[in-house]
Coordinates of C-alpha atoms in Angstrom, one line a residue:
Chain A
X1 CA -17.7 -14.8 21.3
X2 CA -16.4 -15.4 24.5
X3 CA -15.8 -19.1 24.9
X4 CA -13.9 -20.6 21.5
X5 CA -13.6 -23.8 20.5
X6 CA -11.5 -24.9 17.3
X7 CA -12.7 -28.4 15.4
X8 CA -10.6 -29.3 12.6
X9 CA -12.2 -32.0 11.1
X10 CA -10.6 -34.3 8.5
X11 CA -13.1 -36.2 6.2
X12 CA -11.9 -38.4 3.3
X13 CA -13.1 -36.7 0.5
X14 CA -10.6 -34.1 -1.5
X15 CA -11.5 -34.9 -4.4
X16 CA -15.4 -34.2 -5.6
X17 CA -15.8 -30.8 -5.0
X18 CA -19.6 -30.9 -4.9
X19 CA -19.8 -33.4 -2.2
X20 CA -17.2 -31.2 0.4
X21 CA -19.0 -28.3 -0.2
X22 CA -22.2 -30.2 0.7
X23 CA -20.5 -31.1 4.0
X24 CA -19.2 -27.9 4.3
X25 CA -22.5 -26.3 4.2
X26 CA -24.2 -28.4 6.5
X27 CA -21.3 -27.5 8.9
X28 CA -21.5 -23.5 8.4
X29 CA -25.2 -24.2 8.9
X30 CA -24.8 -25.0 12.7
X31 CA -26.1 -22.7 15.4
X32 CA -23.1 -21.2 17.2
X33 CA -20.2 -21.9 14.9
X34 CA -18.3 -20.3 12.1
X35 CA -16.9 -21.9 9.4
X36 CA -13.3 -20.6 9.0
X37 CA -11.7 -22.9 6.0
X38 CA -11.9 -25.7 4.0
X39 CA -8.9 -27.0 2.5
X40 CA -9.0 -30.0 0.6
X41 CA -6.0 -32.0 -0.9
X42 CA -6.9 -34.4 -4.1
X43 CA -3.6 -36.4 -3.8
X44 CA -4.9 -37.1 -0.3
X45 CA -8.2 -37.6 -1.1
X46 CA -8.8 -36.0 1.9
X47 CA -10.2 -32.0 3.4
X48 CA -9.6 -30.5 6.7
X49 CA -12.4 -28.3 7.8
X50 CA -11.6 -25.1 10.7
X51 CA -14.6 -24.1 12.5
X52 CA -14.9 -22.5 16.1
X53 CA -17.7 -22.1 18.3
X54 CA -18.9 -22.7 22.2
X55 CA -18.9 -26.1 23.5
X56 CA -23.1 -26.1 22.5
X57 CA -22.3 -25.0 18.8
X58 CA -19.4 -27.0 17.9
X59 CA -21.2 -29.9 19.4
X60 CA -24.4 -29.3 16.7
X61 CA -21.8 -28.4 14.2
X62 CA -20.5 -32.3 14.6
X63 CA -24.0 -33.8 15.0
X64 CA -24.2 -31.5 11.3
X65 CA -20.8 -32.8 10.0
X66 CA -21.8 -36.9 10.6
X67 CA -25.0 -36.3 9.0
X68 CA -23.7 -35.0 5.7
X69 CA -20.5 -36.8 5.3
X70 CA -21.7 -40.5 6.1
X71 CA -24.3 -40.7 3.2
X72 CA -21.9 -39.0 1.1
X73 CA -18.4 -40.9 1.7
X74 CA -18.0 -44.7 1.2
X75 CA -14.5 -45.9 2.6
X76 CA -14.9 -49.1 0.4
X77 CA -14.3 -46.8 -2.7
X78 CA -11.7 -44.5 -1.3
X79 CA -8.4 -44.0 -2.6
X80 CA -6.0 -41.8 -1.5
X81 CA -1.9 -41.5 -0.2
X82 CA -3.4 -40.1 3.1
X83 CA -3.6 -43.2 5.7
X84 CA -7.2 -42.7 6.8
X85 CA -9.8 -45.0 8.8
X86 CA -13.0 -43.1 8.7
X87 CA -15.7 -41.1 6.4
X88 CA -15.0 -39.0 9.2
X89 CA -11.3 -39.9 10.2
X90 CA -10.5 -37.7 13.0
X91 CA -12.2 -34.7 15.2
X92 CA -9.6 -32.6 16.8
X93 CA -11.1 -29.7 19.7
X94 CA -8.5 -27.3 20.8
X95 CA -9.5 -25.0 23.4
X96 CA -8.7 -21.6 22.0
X97 CA -9.9 -19.0 24.9
X98 CA -12.4 -19.4 27.8
X99 CA -12.2 -23.0 27.7
X100 CA -9.8 -25.8 29.4
X101 CA -8.4 -28.5 28.2
X102 CA -10.5 -30.7 30.8
X103 CA -13.8 -29.0 29.3
X104 CA -12.5 -30.2 26.0
X105 CA -12.3 -33.5 26.7
X106 CA -15.9 -33.3 28.4
X107 CA -17.1 -32.0 25.0
X108 CA -15.0 -34.9 23.3
X109 CA -16.6 -37.7 25.1
X110 CA -20.0 -36.2 24.8
X111 CA -19.3 -35.9 20.9
X112 CA -18.6 -39.3 20.7
X113 CA -21.1 -40.7 22.9
X114 CA -23.5 -38.9 20.3
X115 CA -21.9 -40.4 17.2
X116 CA -22.0 -43.8 18.5
X117 CA -25.6 -43.9 19.5
X118 CA -26.6 -41.7 16.4
X119 CA -24.4 -43.6 13.4
X120 CA -23.2 -46.6 14.9
X121 CA -19.9 -45.9 14.4
X122 CA -17.2 -46.9 16.6
X123 CA -15.5 -44.2 18.3
X124 CA -11.9 -44.0 19.9
X125 CA -10.9 -41.3 22.3
X126 CA -6.9 -40.1 21.2
X127 CA -4.6 -36.9 22.3
X128 CA -5.7 -35.7 25.7
X129 CA -9.4 -37.6 25.6
X130 CA -7.4 -40.7 25.6
X131 CA -8.5 -43.7 27.9
X132 CA -5.2 -45.0 28.2
X133 CA -1.4 -44.0 27.1
X134 CA -1.5 -46.7 24.1
X135 CA -4.4 -44.5 22.4
X136 CA -3.4 -41.2 22.8
X137 CA -1.2 -41.3 19.5
X138 CA -3.6 -41.2 16.3
X139 CA -1.1 -43.2 14.3
X140 CA -1.1 -45.9 16.6
X141 CA -5.2 -46.1 16.7
X142 CA -5.2 -45.6 12.6
X143 CA -2.7 -48.6 12.0
X144 CA -4.1 -51.4 10.0
X145 CA -6.4 -48.4 8.2
X146 CA -10.5 -48.8 6.9
X147 CA -9.8 -52.3 5.5
X148 CA -8.3 -54.0 8.3
X149 CA -10.3 -52.8 11.3
X150 CA -13.0 -55.6 11.3
X151 CA -9.7 -57.9 12.2
X152 CA -8.3 -55.3 14.5
X153 CA -11.2 -55.1 16.4
X154 CA -11.1 -58.5 17.3
X155 CA -8.5 -58.3 20.0
X156 CA -10.1 -56.8 22.7
X157 CA -7.3 -54.2 23.6
X158 CA -9.1 -52.2 20.4
X159 CA -12.3 -52.5 22.0
X160 CA -13.9 -48.9 20.7
X161 CA -14.5 -46.5 24.0
X162 CA -18.3 -45.9 22.4
X163 CA -20.1 -47.6 20.0
X164 CA -20.1 -51.3 18.3
X165 CA -17.3 -53.9 18.3
X166 CA -16.5 -53.9 14.3
X167 CA -16.6 -51.0 12.0
X168 CA -19.4 -49.1 10.3
X169 CA -20.3 -50.9 6.8
X170 CA -19.5 -47.6 4.9
X171 CA -18.0 -44.6 7.4
X172 CA -15.4 -47.1 9.3
X173 CA -14.3 -45.7 12.6
X174 CA -13.6 -41.9 14.2
X175 CA -10.8 -40.9 16.6
X176 CA -12.2 -37.9 18.6
X177 CA -10.2 -36.1 21.1
X178 CA -9.2 -32.5 23.0
X179 CA -5.4 -31.3 22.0
X180 CA -3.6 -28.4 22.5
X181 CA -3.6 -26.0 19.3
X182 CA -1.1 -27.1 17.2
X183 CA 1.6 -24.6 14.9
X184 CA 3.3 -25.6 12.0
X185 CA 6.5 -23.7 12.1
X186 CA 9.5 -23.6 9.6
X187 CA 12.9 -22.3 10.2
X188 CA 14.9 -21.8 6.9
X189 CA 18.4 -22.1 7.1
X190 CA 21.4 -20.4 5.0
X191 CA 23.1 -23.9 3.5
X192 CA 21.9 -26.5 1.2
X193 CA 23.3 -29.2 3.7
X194 CA 20.4 -31.4 4.7
X195 CA 22.7 -32.9 7.1
X196 CA 23.1 -29.8 9.2
X197 CA 18.6 -29.5 9.2
X198 CA 18.2 -32.9 10.4
X199 CA 21.0 -33.0 13.2
X200 CA 19.2 -29.1 14.3
X201 CA 16.0 -31.3 14.1
X202 CA 17.3 -34.2 15.9
X203 CA 18.5 -31.5 18.5
X204 CA 15.1 -29.6 19.0
X205 CA 12.5 -32.6 19.2
X206 CA 11.1 -34.9 22.1
X207 CA 12.4 -38.1 20.5
X208 CA 16.0 -37.1 20.4
X209 CA 16.0 -35.3 23.8
X210 CA 14.9 -31.7 22.7
X211 CA 11.7 -30.0 23.6
X212 CA 8.5 -31.4 25.0
X213 CA 6.3 -30.7 22.5
X214 CA 8.2 -30.3 19.2
X215 CA 8.3 -32.8 16.7
X216 CA 10.4 -32.2 13.7
X217 CA 12.0 -32.9 10.4
X218 CA 15.2 -31.4 8.1
X219 CA 13.2 -31.4 4.5
X220 CA 15.7 -29.6 1.6
X221 CA 14.2 -26.6 -0.3
X222 CA 16.0 -27.1 -3.5
X223 CA 14.5 -24.3 -5.2
X224 CA 15.6 -22.0 -2.6
X225 CA 19.4 -23.5 -2.3
X226 CA 18.7 -23.9 1.5
X227 CA 17.6 -26.8 3.8
X228 CA 14.6 -26.0 6.2
X229 CA 14.3 -27.5 10.0
X230 CA 10.2 -28.1 9.6
X231 CA 8.2 -28.0 12.9
X232 CA 5.3 -29.0 14.5
X233 CA 4.6 -27.0 18.0
X234 CA 1.9 -29.2 19.7
X235 CA 1.8 -27.1 22.3
X236 CA 2.9 -23.9 22.1
X237 CA 2.1 -22.2 25.8
X238 CA 4.8 -25.0 27.3
X239 CA 7.2 -24.8 24.3
X240 CA 7.2 -21.4 23.0
X241 CA 8.0 -20.5 19.9
X242 CA 10.5 -18.0 21.2
X243 CA 12.5 -20.8 23.1
X244 CA 12.6 -23.2 19.8
X245 CA 14.0 -20.7 17.3
X246 CA 16.4 -19.6 19.9
X247 CA 17.9 -23.3 20.5
X248 CA 17.9 -23.6 16.4
X249 CA 20.1 -20.4 15.8
X250 CA 22.2 -21.7 18.3
X251 CA 22.5 -25.3 17.3
X252 CA 23.1 -23.8 13.5
X253 CA 25.9 -21.3 14.5
X254 CA 28.0 -24.2 15.6
X255 CA 28.1 -25.4 11.8
X256 CA 29.1 -21.4 11.0
X257 CA 24.5 -21.6 9.6
X258 CA 22.5 -18.6 9.9
X259 CA 18.9 -18.7 10.4
X260 CA 17.8 -16.5 7.1
X261 CA 14.2 -17.1 7.6
X262 CA 10.8 -18.6 9.4
X263 CA 7.3 -19.0 8.8
X264 CA 4.2 -20.3 10.1
X265 CA 2.1 -22.2 8.1
X266 CA -1.8 -22.0 8.3
X267 CA -3.3 -20.5 11.4
X268 CA -2.0 -19.6 14.7
X269 CA -3.3 -18.6 18.0
X270 CA -2.7 -14.9 18.3
X271 CA -1.6 -15.8 21.8
X272 CA 1.6 -17.6 20.2
X273 CA 3.0 -14.3 18.6
X274 CA 1.9 -12.0 21.8
X275 CA 4.2 -14.4 23.8
X276 CA 7.1 -14.0 21.6
X277 CA 6.8 -10.1 21.5
X278 CA 6.3 -10.3 25.2
X279 CA 9.7 -12.8 25.5
X280 CA 11.9 -10.2 23.1
X281 CA 10.4 -7.1 24.4
X282 CA 10.8 -8.2 27.7
X283 CA 7.4 -7.3 28.9
X284 CA 6.0 -6.6 32.5
X285 CA 2.2 -7.6 33.3
X286 CA 1.1 -7.9 29.5
X287 CA -2.5 -9.4 29.6
X288 CA -4.1 -10.2 25.7
X289 CA -6.8 -7.8 27.4
X290 CA -4.7 -5.1 26.4
X291 CA -5.1 -6.0 22.9
X292 CA -7.9 -4.0 21.0
X293 CA -8.9 -6.5 18.6
X294 CA -9.0 -8.5 22.1
X295 CA -11.1 -6.9 23.4
X296 CA -13.4 -6.5 20.6
X297 CA -14.4 -10.4 20.6
X298 CA -14.7 -10.8 24.3
X299 CA -17.6 -7.8 23.9
X300 CA -19.0 -10.2 21.1
Chain B
X1 CA -16.5 -5.9 12.3
X2 CA -14.3 -5.7 8.9
X3 CA -13.9 -1.8 9.4
X4 CA -12.7 -0.9 12.8
X5 CA -12.2 2.7 13.5
X6 CA -11.7 3.9 17.0
X7 CA -12.4 6.7 18.9
X8 CA -11.1 8.1 22.1
X9 CA -12.5 11.3 23.4
X10 CA -11.9 13.3 26.2
X11 CA -14.8 15.1 28.4
X12 CA -14.1 17.1 30.8
X13 CA -15.9 15.5 33.9
X14 CA -14.0 12.8 36.0
X15 CA -15.5 13.5 39.1
X16 CA -19.5 13.1 38.9
X17 CA -19.8 9.4 38.5
X18 CA -23.2 9.7 37.8
X19 CA -22.5 12.8 34.6
X20 CA -19.7 10.2 32.8
X21 CA -22.2 6.8 33.4
X22 CA -25.0 9.0 31.7
X23 CA -22.4 10.2 28.7
X24 CA -21.3 6.6 28.7
X25 CA -24.2 4.9 28.0
X26 CA -25.2 7.8 25.4
X27 CA -22.6 6.1 23.6
X28 CA -22.9 2.5 24.3
X29 CA -26.5 3.0 23.0
X30 CA -25.5 4.4 19.9
X31 CA -25.9 1.6 16.7
X32 CA -22.8 0.3 15.1
X33 CA -20.1 0.7 17.9
X34 CA -18.6 -0.8 21.3
X35 CA -17.9 0.8 24.2
X36 CA -14.9 -0.5 25.1
X37 CA -13.4 1.3 28.1
X38 CA -14.2 4.5 30.0
X39 CA -11.7 5.6 32.6
X40 CA -12.0 8.5 34.8
X41 CA -9.3 10.9 36.4
X42 CA -10.7 12.8 39.3
X43 CA -7.7 15.1 39.4
X44 CA -7.7 15.8 36.3
X45 CA -11.3 15.7 36.2
X46 CA -11.4 14.5 32.8
X47 CA -12.8 11.1 31.5
X48 CA -11.3 9.1 28.0
X49 CA -13.6 6.8 26.6
X50 CA -12.8 4.3 23.9
X51 CA -15.3 2.6 21.2
X52 CA -15.1 1.5 17.7
X53 CA -17.1 0.9 15.0
X54 CA -17.5 2.0 10.9
X55 CA -17.5 5.2 10.1
X56 CA -21.1 5.4 10.3
X57 CA -21.2 3.8 13.7
X58 CA -18.3 6.3 15.0
X59 CA -20.4 9.4 14.1
X60 CA -23.3 7.8 15.5
X61 CA -22.1 7.6 18.6
X62 CA -20.0 11.0 18.9
X63 CA -23.4 12.9 17.7
X64 CA -24.6 10.9 20.8
X65 CA -21.4 11.9 23.0
X66 CA -22.6 15.5 22.3
X67 CA -25.9 15.6 22.7
X68 CA -25.3 13.9 26.0
X69 CA -22.4 15.9 27.3
X70 CA -23.2 19.4 26.2
X71 CA -25.9 19.8 28.7
X72 CA -24.4 17.9 31.5
X73 CA -20.3 19.7 31.4
X74 CA -20.4 23.2 32.0
X75 CA -16.8 24.4 31.3
X76 CA -17.0 27.6 34.0
X77 CA -17.7 25.4 36.9
X78 CA -14.8 23.1 35.6
X79 CA -11.4 22.8 37.6
X80 CA -8.8 20.4 37.1
X81 CA -5.4 20.0 36.6
X82 CA -5.4 18.7 32.9
X83 CA -5.7 21.8 30.2
X84 CA -8.8 21.8 28.8
X85 CA -10.8 23.8 26.0
X86 CA -14.0 22.2 25.5
X87 CA -16.6 20.1 27.5
X88 CA -15.9 17.4 24.7
X89 CA -12.4 18.6 24.5
X90 CA -10.9 16.4 21.7
X91 CA -12.4 13.9 19.5
X92 CA -9.4 11.4 18.0
X93 CA -10.3 8.9 15.3
X94 CA -8.1 6.1 14.7
X95 CA -7.8 3.7 11.8
X96 CA -7.0 0.1 13.0
X97 CA -8.8 -2.3 10.6
X98 CA -9.9 -2.1 7.0
X99 CA -9.7 1.9 7.2
X100 CA -7.3 4.5 6.0
X101 CA -6.1 7.6 7.6
X102 CA -7.5 9.3 4.7
X103 CA -10.9 8.1 5.3
X104 CA -11.2 8.9 9.1
X105 CA -9.3 12.6 7.4
X106 CA -13.0 12.9 5.9
X107 CA -14.6 11.2 8.7
X108 CA -13.4 13.8 11.0
X109 CA -14.8 16.8 8.5
X110 CA -18.2 15.6 8.3
X111 CA -18.3 15.3 12.3
X112 CA -16.6 18.7 12.7
X113 CA -19.5 19.8 10.2
X114 CA -22.3 18.4 12.4
X115 CA -21.1 19.3 15.4
X116 CA -20.7 22.6 14.1
X117 CA -24.2 23.1 12.7
X118 CA -25.9 21.1 15.5
X119 CA -24.4 22.4 19.3
X120 CA -23.2 26.1 17.5
X121 CA -19.6 24.7 19.0
X122 CA -16.2 26.1 16.8
X123 CA -14.4 23.1 16.0
X124 CA -10.6 22.8 14.9
X125 CA -9.4 20.2 13.0
X126 CA -5.9 18.9 14.7
X127 CA -3.4 15.9 13.7
X128 CA -3.7 14.5 10.2
X129 CA -6.9 16.5 9.6
X130 CA -5.0 20.0 10.5
X131 CA -5.9 22.3 7.8
X132 CA -2.3 24.0 8.5
X133 CA 0.9 22.7 10.0
X134 CA 0.4 25.1 12.9
X135 CA -2.8 23.0 14.2
X136 CA -1.3 19.8 13.6
X137 CA -0.5 19.9 17.6
X138 CA -3.5 19.6 19.9
X139 CA -1.4 21.7 22.7
X140 CA -1.0 24.7 20.5
X141 CA -4.6 24.8 19.7
X142 CA -5.7 24.5 23.3
X143 CA -3.1 27.4 24.9
X144 CA -5.4 30.0 26.4
X145 CA -7.7 27.4 27.3
X146 CA -11.5 27.7 27.8
X147 CA -10.9 30.8 29.7
X148 CA -8.7 32.5 27.4
X149 CA -10.8 31.4 24.0
X150 CA -13.0 34.2 23.3
X151 CA -9.8 37.0 23.2
X152 CA -7.5 33.9 21.5
X153 CA -10.4 33.5 18.9
X154 CA -10.5 37.5 17.7
X155 CA -6.8 36.8 16.2
X156 CA -7.9 35.3 12.8
X157 CA -5.2 33.2 12.7
X158 CA -7.1 31.0 15.4
X159 CA -10.3 31.5 13.0
X160 CA -12.2 28.0 13.4
X161 CA -12.4 25.3 10.8
X162 CA -16.5 24.9 11.3
X163 CA -18.4 26.8 13.6
X164 CA -19.2 30.4 14.9
X165 CA -16.0 32.5 15.5
X166 CA -16.5 32.3 19.3
X167 CA -16.5 29.8 21.9
X168 CA -19.6 27.7 22.8
X169 CA -20.9 29.6 26.1
X170 CA -20.9 26.1 28.5
X171 CA -19.0 23.9 26.2
X172 CA -16.0 25.9 25.0
X173 CA -14.4 24.4 21.3
X174 CA -13.2 21.0 20.3
X175 CA -10.5 19.6 18.6
X176 CA -11.1 16.7 16.4
X177 CA -8.6 15.1 13.8
X178 CA -7.3 12.1 13.0
X179 CA -4.4 10.3 13.6
X180 CA -2.5 6.8 14.1
X181 CA -2.6 4.8 17.1
X182 CA -0.9 5.9 19.9
X183 CA 0.7 3.3 22.3
X184 CA 2.3 3.9 25.9
X185 CA 5.3 1.7 26.0
X186 CA 7.7 2.3 29.1
X187 CA 11.2 0.6 29.3
X188 CA 12.7 -0.1 32.8
X189 CA 16.2 0.3 33.6
X190 CA 18.7 -1.8 36.0
X191 CA 19.7 1.6 37.6
X192 CA 19.0 4.9 40.0
X193 CA 20.3 7.3 37.7
X194 CA 17.7 10.0 36.7
X195 CA 19.8 11.0 34.3
X196 CA 21.0 7.9 32.0
X197 CA 17.5 7.6 31.7
X198 CA 17.0 11.2 30.5
X199 CA 19.5 11.4 28.0
X200 CA 18.4 7.8 26.5
X201 CA 14.9 9.5 26.1
X202 CA 17.0 12.5 24.4
X203 CA 18.5 10.0 22.6
X204 CA 15.4 8.3 21.2
X205 CA 12.7 11.2 20.6
X206 CA 12.3 13.3 17.4
X207 CA 13.0 16.4 18.9
X208 CA 16.3 14.8 20.3
X209 CA 17.1 13.9 16.6
X210 CA 15.9 10.4 17.6
X211 CA 12.8 8.2 15.6
X212 CA 10.2 10.1 13.4
X213 CA 7.2 8.6 15.6
X214 CA 9.0 8.7 19.6
X215 CA 7.9 11.0 22.1
X216 CA 9.9 9.9 25.3
X217 CA 11.0 11.2 29.1
X218 CA 13.1 10.3 31.8
X219 CA 10.8 9.3 35.1
X220 CA 12.1 7.8 38.3
X221 CA 10.5 4.8 39.8
X222 CA 11.2 5.5 43.4
X223 CA 9.9 2.2 44.7
X224 CA 11.8 0.1 42.0
X225 CA 14.7 1.7 42.5
X226 CA 15.0 2.0 38.9
X227 CA 14.3 4.6 36.4
X228 CA 12.2 4.6 32.7
X229 CA 12.4 5.6 29.6
X230 CA 8.2 6.8 29.3
X231 CA 7.5 6.8 25.5
X232 CA 4.8 7.7 23.1
X233 CA 4.8 5.8 20.3
X234 CA 2.7 7.9 17.7
X235 CA 2.9 5.7 15.0
X236 CA 4.2 1.9 15.2
X237 CA 3.9 1.4 11.6
X238 CA 6.7 3.6 10.9
X239 CA 8.7 3.2 14.2
X240 CA 7.7 -0.1 15.4
X241 CA 8.2 -0.8 19.1
X242 CA 11.5 -3.3 18.7
X243 CA 13.4 -1.1 17.1
X244 CA 12.9 1.8 19.9
X245 CA 13.5 -1.3 22.7
X246 CA 17.0 -2.3 20.7
X247 CA 18.0 1.3 20.1
X248 CA 17.2 1.8 23.9
X249 CA 19.0 -1.6 25.0
X250 CA 22.1 -0.1 23.1
X251 CA 22.4 3.2 24.6
X252 CA 21.6 1.9 27.8
X253 CA 24.6 -0.3 27.3
X254 CA 27.3 2.2 26.7
X255 CA 26.3 3.3 30.6
X256 CA 26.7 -0.5 31.7
X257 CA 22.8 -0.5 32.5
X258 CA 20.4 -3.5 31.2
X259 CA 17.0 -3.0 30.6
X260 CA 14.8 -5.0 33.0
X261 CA 11.6 -5.1 31.7
X262 CA 9.1 -2.6 29.8
X263 CA 5.4 -2.5 30.0
X264 CA 2.7 -1.3 27.5
X265 CA 0.1 0.7 29.2
X266 CA -3.5 0.5 28.3
X267 CA -4.7 -0.9 24.8
X268 CA -2.4 -1.8 21.7
X269 CA -3.5 -3.1 18.1
X270 CA -2.7 -6.7 18.0
X271 CA -0.3 -5.3 15.2
X272 CA 2.1 -3.9 16.7
X273 CA 2.8 -7.0 18.9
X274 CA 2.6 -9.1 15.6
X275 CA 5.1 -7.0 14.1
X276 CA 7.8 -7.4 17.3
X277 CA 7.3 -11.4 17.0
X278 CA 7.8 -10.9 13.2
X279 CA 11.1 -9.4 13.7
X280 CA 12.5 -11.5 15.8
X281 CA 10.9 -14.7 14.7
X282 CA 12.4 -13.8 11.0
X283 CA 9.0 -14.4 10.0
X284 CA 8.8 -14.7 6.5
X285 CA 5.2 -13.7 4.6
X286 CA 3.4 -13.5 7.5
X287 CA -0.5 -11.9 7.3
X288 CA -2.7 -11.4 10.1
X289 CA -4.9 -13.0 8.5
X290 CA -3.2 -16.3 9.7
X291 CA -4.1 -15.3 12.9
X292 CA -7.3 -17.2 14.1
X293 CA -8.8 -14.4 15.9
X294 CA -8.3 -12.0 13.5
X295 CA -10.3 -14.7 11.0
X296 CA -13.4 -14.3 13.6
X297 CA -13.3 -10.5 13.6
X298 CA -13.3 -10.9 9.9
X299 CA -16.7 -13.2 9.7
X300 CA -18.2 -10.7 12.2

């Protein structure tokens, strides 16, 4: 598989296993993609599907996803802790190998047009696909949620990028967009002082004056008697793991606190780890072509 | 591809591109393997093929390799700088994923039996497959080379593990064996003093009292005005890159010399890099299953 685009759609069903299974099966049956993971969160009443493929495959799988999810999920009956505006709530497209952000933006527009014409669902382009700065942030688009969208869309400012001027009766609206791979990365500190984790989180995150592609907060790990800087790395190519790790180490030292460990939650592109190895081992002229497993994927 | 065994046979032909191409094509056509690389060294008059597959695939590819190489390479006419004893000189089998050393040892015995019966070529098992300690080291087996083998084999100590008691008239003898993946790893030092690189090489290598799975020597990099500790990591799981790197750093500091960079020559298993990232980022509970690309290979 030379070109790998990752797609991690969130659907508003996390309780009915059968229904989630049917949607997942439809995606898995699409040609040119591989379904890697399905995670359901019952309290959120929400599921995340992870699949990969080339542009053609991803397009076919998203079509299959909507064809299966729209008749099965009625947002009028949906209750859950997580904010949501659509039966398929959000469709992120992530370039992993052999594809650029620009190509994923183009793909997002094609997919958006197809969803709008095929199902009559309004589509908002977000993140790197956004048509204006105010639509970059998914949380901004989602404000008001399903129940508030008919009213929200009366404001011309919230006319959708594709599709009709009012929400679909049962499936609401959807956000589609290209974004960089996101890595959930947590760093555990050898102290019980939550304030230390919170100060460090504020130091490293973009809104606090820190790194451009870091979101972070302090979290208590009561069972371990430790605290954690919980981080979303929104672009590991421009803000790499090791740079954040070393910054946290330096900030923690100022409080006499050691880093006891770190963890990657869920999946990461291999490249994020290669870059850490490259940095610390001071590798010269390293290329991922030198990795045996990467060669295997090339030859696919 | 769940099971990945790497095979990197060395053949005694590095000048005649057509002949090398024919042998490579035969390997590539075998079912269940992928040929990843062919490197020919004209001054050595020797080529290295790299292919991967499961046990069945590797067996078929080695069969195809001998069927193609034996009629094409006559050692009586072979001249080259590199010592050699066979048309196919050595067949290393390396467990990469989903296979153990023990399985590769078993595979090496099956392959050895087949080469002996199919072509009448004497086979020596070496490295982890060796039938005695004195046969572990390939250089020991190869002593005397093609021209000296008829005489060498008269000594019962050098009776082959499989096949007849004298070398094949044109194809000589061959060594087959399982071994851990080898990584060629060089560390460059900010000094022109070759003696510093030599002392450090001696400190880290097994024969000098250093790490169990390290071979190393000092090398001059005249064009860079630097010296290099040139390393063969013969088992990166038991002696990982970062430990050797940190040891070289500490030894170099004693001479007031910095590490200016390092390099991996050729291919490396991804795991060797993951381990470096894991060490320096202090990752807890990391598993290669968390790597997106690794998932793709699983699903193959």
